[in-house]
Amino acid sequence: MSSDIRLIVGLGNPGPEYEHTRHNAGAWFLNELAARYNTPLKPESKFFGLTGRITVGTQDIRLLYPTTFMNKSGQAVAAFANFYRIPVENILVAFDELDLPPGIAKYKVGGSSSQNGIRDIVAKMGNNKDFLRLRIGIGHPGHKSRVTGHVLGKPPANEKHAIDDAIDEAVRCTEILIKNDLKQAQNRLHSFKADVQG
C-alpha cells in the first residue's frame, strides 16, 4: 500500500464532558498532529466537524474531527471524502482500541472492528473497509458490561501519560508513513511501548 494519505480523521465525541475520556483518543492524536504543524481545526458545518490542512513533506493532507458523536462518524467522513473525491484507500482514521493496552498504538489496513465510529464509517463508505486505521490502545476493563463506562471514563494519570506517549510516537510515525511508506512506519510504531507507571 502506498503512503498516499490525503485525509486523516481523529474520532471522538464532541463537548467538554467527553474531551478527556478514553473514547476521544483519536481526537487527541489529531489535535497533537495539528499542533505539530501549528494548524487550528475550524468548524465546517457541511462536513459535520472541525477541519484543517497541513503539508507533510510534499503531501497535502486534510484533517477532520467529526463532531457528530462517535456512532455517526461516517456522516462526516463520507461528506468530506465525497466532496474532495478522496478514495477510501487514501484515508487514515485514528481511534481508541480496547484490544491494545495503554502505551501501544498500531496501524492496520481494513478488516472488521467493534468500534462504533469505525463501523459507521465502513457503512457510510459503501461497506468499503479498505482505509488505514491507527489503533490507539486504551486497554480493556475485563468484562463487556464495563466497556461503556471504561471508554467514556477518564484514564488515571499513569494511563493517560502512556497513551500520550504512544500518540506522540504515532504522530512521528505518521510523518514517516506519509513521506516514505507504511512498512517503515509500522516497523517503528509497532516496536514502541510506553511505560505505564503505577
PDB file of N, CA, C and O in Angstrom, residues 42-70:
ATOM      1  N   LYS A  42     -10.894  24.127  12.448  1.00  0.00           N
ATOM      2  CA  LYS A  42     -12.002  25.090  12.420  1.00  0.00           C
ATOM      3  C   LYS A  42     -13.308  24.399  12.050  1.00  0.00           C
ATOM      4  O   LYS A  42     -13.315  23.465  11.235  1.00  0.00           O
ATOM      5  N   PRO A  43     -14.431  24.871  12.629  1.00  0.00           N
ATOM      6  CA  PRO A  43     -15.733  24.266  12.314  1.00  0.00           C
ATOM      7  C   PRO A  43     -16.073  24.413  10.835  1.00  0.00           C
ATOM      8  O   PRO A  43     -15.839  25.466  10.237  1.00  0.00           O
ATOM      9  N   GLU A  44     -16.601  23.350  10.258  1.00  0.00           N
ATOM     10  CA  GLU A  44     -17.040  23.343   8.855  1.00  0.00           C
ATOM     11  C   GLU A  44     -18.346  22.571   8.824  1.00  0.00           C
ATOM     12  O   GLU A  44     -18.357  21.337   8.808  1.00  0.00           O
ATOM     13  N   SER A  45     -19.470  23.299   8.819  1.00  0.00           N
ATOM     14  CA  SER A  45     -20.777  22.664   9.028  1.00  0.00           C
ATOM     15  C   SER A  45     -21.130  21.651   7.932  1.00  0.00           C
ATOM     16  O   SER A  45     -21.744  20.623   8.215  1.00  0.00           O
ATOM     17  N   LYS A  46     -20.695  21.912   6.692  1.00  0.00           N
ATOM     18  CA  LYS A  46     -21.054  20.975   5.615  1.00  0.00           C
ATOM     19  C   LYS A  46     -20.340  19.636   5.757  1.00  0.00           C
ATOM     20  O   LYS A  46     -20.735  18.648   5.140  1.00  0.00           O
ATOM     21  N   PHE A  47     -19.273  19.610   6.580  1.00  0.00           N
ATOM     22  CA  PHE A  47     -18.563  18.358   6.831  1.00  0.00           C
ATOM     23  C   PHE A  47     -18.827  17.819   8.239  1.00  0.00           C
ATOM     24  O   PHE A  47     -18.181  16.861   8.666  1.00  0.00           O
ATOM     25  N   PHE A  48     -19.750  18.428   8.954  1.00  0.00           N
ATOM     26  CA  PHE A  48     -20.160  17.936  10.283  1.00  0.00           C
ATOM     27  C   PHE A  48     -18.968  17.750  11.208  1.00  0.00           C
ATOM     28  O   PHE A  48     -18.855  16.742  11.898  1.00  0.00           O
ATOM     29  N   GLY A  49     -18.037  18.721  11.185  1.00  0.00           N
ATOM     30  CA  GLY A  49     -16.863  18.557  12.020  1.00  0.00           C
ATOM     31  C   GLY A  49     -15.925  19.748  11.993  1.00  0.00           C
ATOM     32  O   GLY A  49     -16.258  20.822  11.473  1.00  0.00           O
ATOM     33  N   LEU A  50     -14.751  19.533  12.564  1.00  0.00           N
ATOM     34  CA  LEU A  50     -13.669  20.519  12.529  1.00  0.00           C
ATOM     35  C   LEU A  50     -12.648  20.056  11.498  1.00  0.00           C
ATOM     36  O   LEU A  50     -12.338  18.868  11.414  1.00  0.00           O
ATOM     37  N   THR A  51     -12.141  20.996  10.718  1.00  0.00           N
ATOM     38  CA  THR A  51     -11.212  20.625   9.645  1.00  0.00           C
ATOM     39  C   THR A  51      -9.957  21.483   9.679  1.00  0.00           C
ATOM     40  O   THR A  51      -9.942  22.581  10.241  1.00  0.00           O
ATOM     41  N   GLY A  52      -8.918  20.959   9.083  1.00  0.00           N
ATOM     42  CA  GLY A  52      -7.658  21.678   8.939  1.00  0.00           C
ATOM     43  C   GLY A  52      -6.908  21.124   7.746  1.00  0.00           C
ATOM     44  O   GLY A  52      -7.359  20.179   7.095  1.00  0.00           O
ATOM     45  N   ARG A  53      -5.744  21.718   7.487  1.00  0.00           N
ATOM     46  CA  ARG A  53      -4.957  21.302   6.323  1.00  0.00           C
ATOM     47  C   ARG A  53      -3.484  21.478   6.641  1.00  0.00           C
ATOM     48  O   ARG A  53      -3.080  22.535   7.138  1.00  0.00           O
ATOM     49  N   ILE A  54      -2.685  20.465   6.391  1.00  0.00           N
ATOM     50  CA  ILE A  54      -1.245  20.536   6.649  1.00  0.00           C
ATOM     51  C   ILE A  54      -0.486  20.013   5.432  1.00  0.00           C
ATOM     52  O   ILE A  54      -1.066  19.344   4.573  1.00  0.00           O
ATOM     53  N   THR A  55       0.789  20.335   5.376  1.00  0.00           N
ATOM     54  CA  THR A  55       1.666  19.781   4.347  1.00  0.00           C
ATOM     55  C   THR A  55       2.751  18.980   5.045  1.00  0.00           C
ATOM     56  O   THR A  55       3.463  19.505   5.902  1.00  0.00           O
ATOM     57  N   VAL A  56       2.838  17.706   4.711  1.00  0.00           N
ATOM     58  CA  VAL A  56       3.858  16.820   5.275  1.00  0.00           C
ATOM     59  C   VAL A  56       4.779  16.413   4.133  1.00  0.00           C
ATOM     60  O   VAL A  56       4.359  15.712   3.214  1.00  0.00           O
ATOM     61  N   GLY A  57       6.026  16.872   4.189  1.00  0.00           N
ATOM     62  CA  GLY A  57       6.902  16.664   3.035  1.00  0.00           C
ATOM     63  C   GLY A  57       6.324  17.446   1.863  1.00  0.00           C
ATOM     64  O   GLY A  57       6.197  18.668   1.928  1.00  0.00           O
ATOM     65  N   THR A  58       5.951  16.724   0.820  1.00  0.00           N
ATOM     66  CA  THR A  58       5.326  17.374  -0.335  1.00  0.00           C
ATOM     67  C   THR A  58       3.831  17.061  -0.410  1.00  0.00           C
ATOM     68  O   THR A  58       3.165  17.455  -1.373  1.00  0.00           O
ATOM     69  N   GLN A  59       3.329  16.365   0.596  1.00  0.00           N
ATOM     70  CA  GLN A  59       1.948  15.866   0.532  1.00  0.00           C
ATOM     71  C   GLN A  59       0.978  16.826   1.217  1.00  0.00           C
ATOM     72  O   GLN A  59       1.199  17.263   2.349  1.00  0.00           O
ATOM     73  N   ASP A  60      -0.105  17.136   0.509  1.00  0.00           N
ATOM     74  CA  ASP A  60      -1.180  17.972   1.037  1.00  0.00           C
ATOM     75  C   ASP A  60      -2.159  17.065   1.787  1.00  0.00           C
ATOM     76  O   ASP A  60      -2.735  16.147   1.189  1.00  0.00           O
ATOM     77  N   ILE A  61      -2.323  17.302   3.089  1.00  0.00           N
ATOM     78  CA  ILE A  61      -3.153  16.421   3.925  1.00  0.00           C
ATOM     79  C   ILE A  61      -4.291  17.212   4.550  1.00  0.00           C
ATOM     80  O   ILE A  61      -4.068  18.277   5.145  1.00  0.00           O
ATOM     81  N   ARG A  62      -5.486  16.689   4.443  1.00  0.00           N
ATOM     82  CA  ARG A  62      -6.646  17.279   5.126  1.00  0.00           C
ATOM     83  C   ARG A  62      -6.849  16.580   6.465  1.00  0.00           C
ATOM     84  O   ARG A  62      -6.622  15.369   6.597  1.00  0.00           O
ATOM     85  N   LEU A  63      -7.302  17.347   7.452  1.00  0.00           N
ATOM     86  CA  LEU A  63      -7.590  16.814   8.782  1.00  0.00           C
ATOM     87  C   LEU A  63      -9.076  16.975   9.071  1.00  0.00           C
ATOM     88  O   LEU A  63      -9.673  17.996   8.713  1.00  0.00           O
ATOM     89  N   LEU A  64      -9.656  15.977   9.745  1.00  0.00           N
ATOM     90  CA  LEU A  64     -11.087  16.031  10.056  1.00  0.00           C
ATOM     91  C   LEU A  64     -11.360  15.418  11.424  1.00  0.00           C
ATOM     92  O   LEU A  64     -10.947  14.291  11.707  1.00  0.00           O
ATOM     93  N   TYR A  65     -12.059  16.189  12.259  1.00  0.00           N
ATOM     94  CA  TYR A  65     -12.572  15.676  13.528  1.00  0.00           C
ATOM     95  C   TYR A  65     -14.089  15.754  13.473  1.00  0.00           C
ATOM     96  O   TYR A  65     -14.668  16.832  13.558  1.00  0.00           O
ATOM     97  N   PRO A  66     -14.775  14.605  13.272  1.00  0.00           N
ATOM     98  CA  PRO A  66     -16.241  14.630  13.225  1.00  0.00           C
ATOM     99  C   PRO A  66     -16.820  15.076  14.574  1.00  0.00           C
ATOM    100  O   PRO A  66     -16.391  14.598  15.624  1.00  0.00           O
ATOM    101  N   THR A  67     -17.783  15.995  14.534  1.00  0.00           N
ATOM    102  CA  THR A  67     -18.439  16.454  15.767  1.00  0.00           C
ATOM    103  C   THR A  67     -19.881  15.955  15.819  1.00  0.00           C
ATOM    104  O   THR A  67     -20.775  16.622  16.326  1.00  0.00           O
ATOM    105  N   THR A  68     -20.085  14.762  15.289  1.00  0.00           N
ATOM    106  CA  THR A  68     -21.424  14.178  15.157  1.00  0.00           C
ATOM    107  C   THR A  68     -21.767  13.188  16.269  1.00  0.00           C
ATOM    108  O   THR A  68     -22.820  12.587  16.240  1.00  0.00           O
ATOM    109  N   PHE A  69     -20.877  12.971  17.209  1.00  0.00           N
ATOM    110  CA  PHE A  69     -20.875  11.843  18.137  1.00  0.00           C
ATOM    111  C   PHE A  69     -20.352  10.608  17.418  1.00  0.00           C
ATOM    112  O   PHE A  69     -20.529  10.440  16.213  1.00  0.00           O
ATOM    113  N   MET A  70     -19.699   9.790  18.198  1.00  0.00           N
ATOM    114  CA  MET A  70     -18.908   8.673  17.664  1.00  0.00           C
ATOM    115  C   MET A  70     -19.683   7.790  16.686  1.00  0.00           C
ATOM    116  O   MET A  70     -19.208   7.482  15.599  1.00  0.00           O
TER     117      MET A  70
END
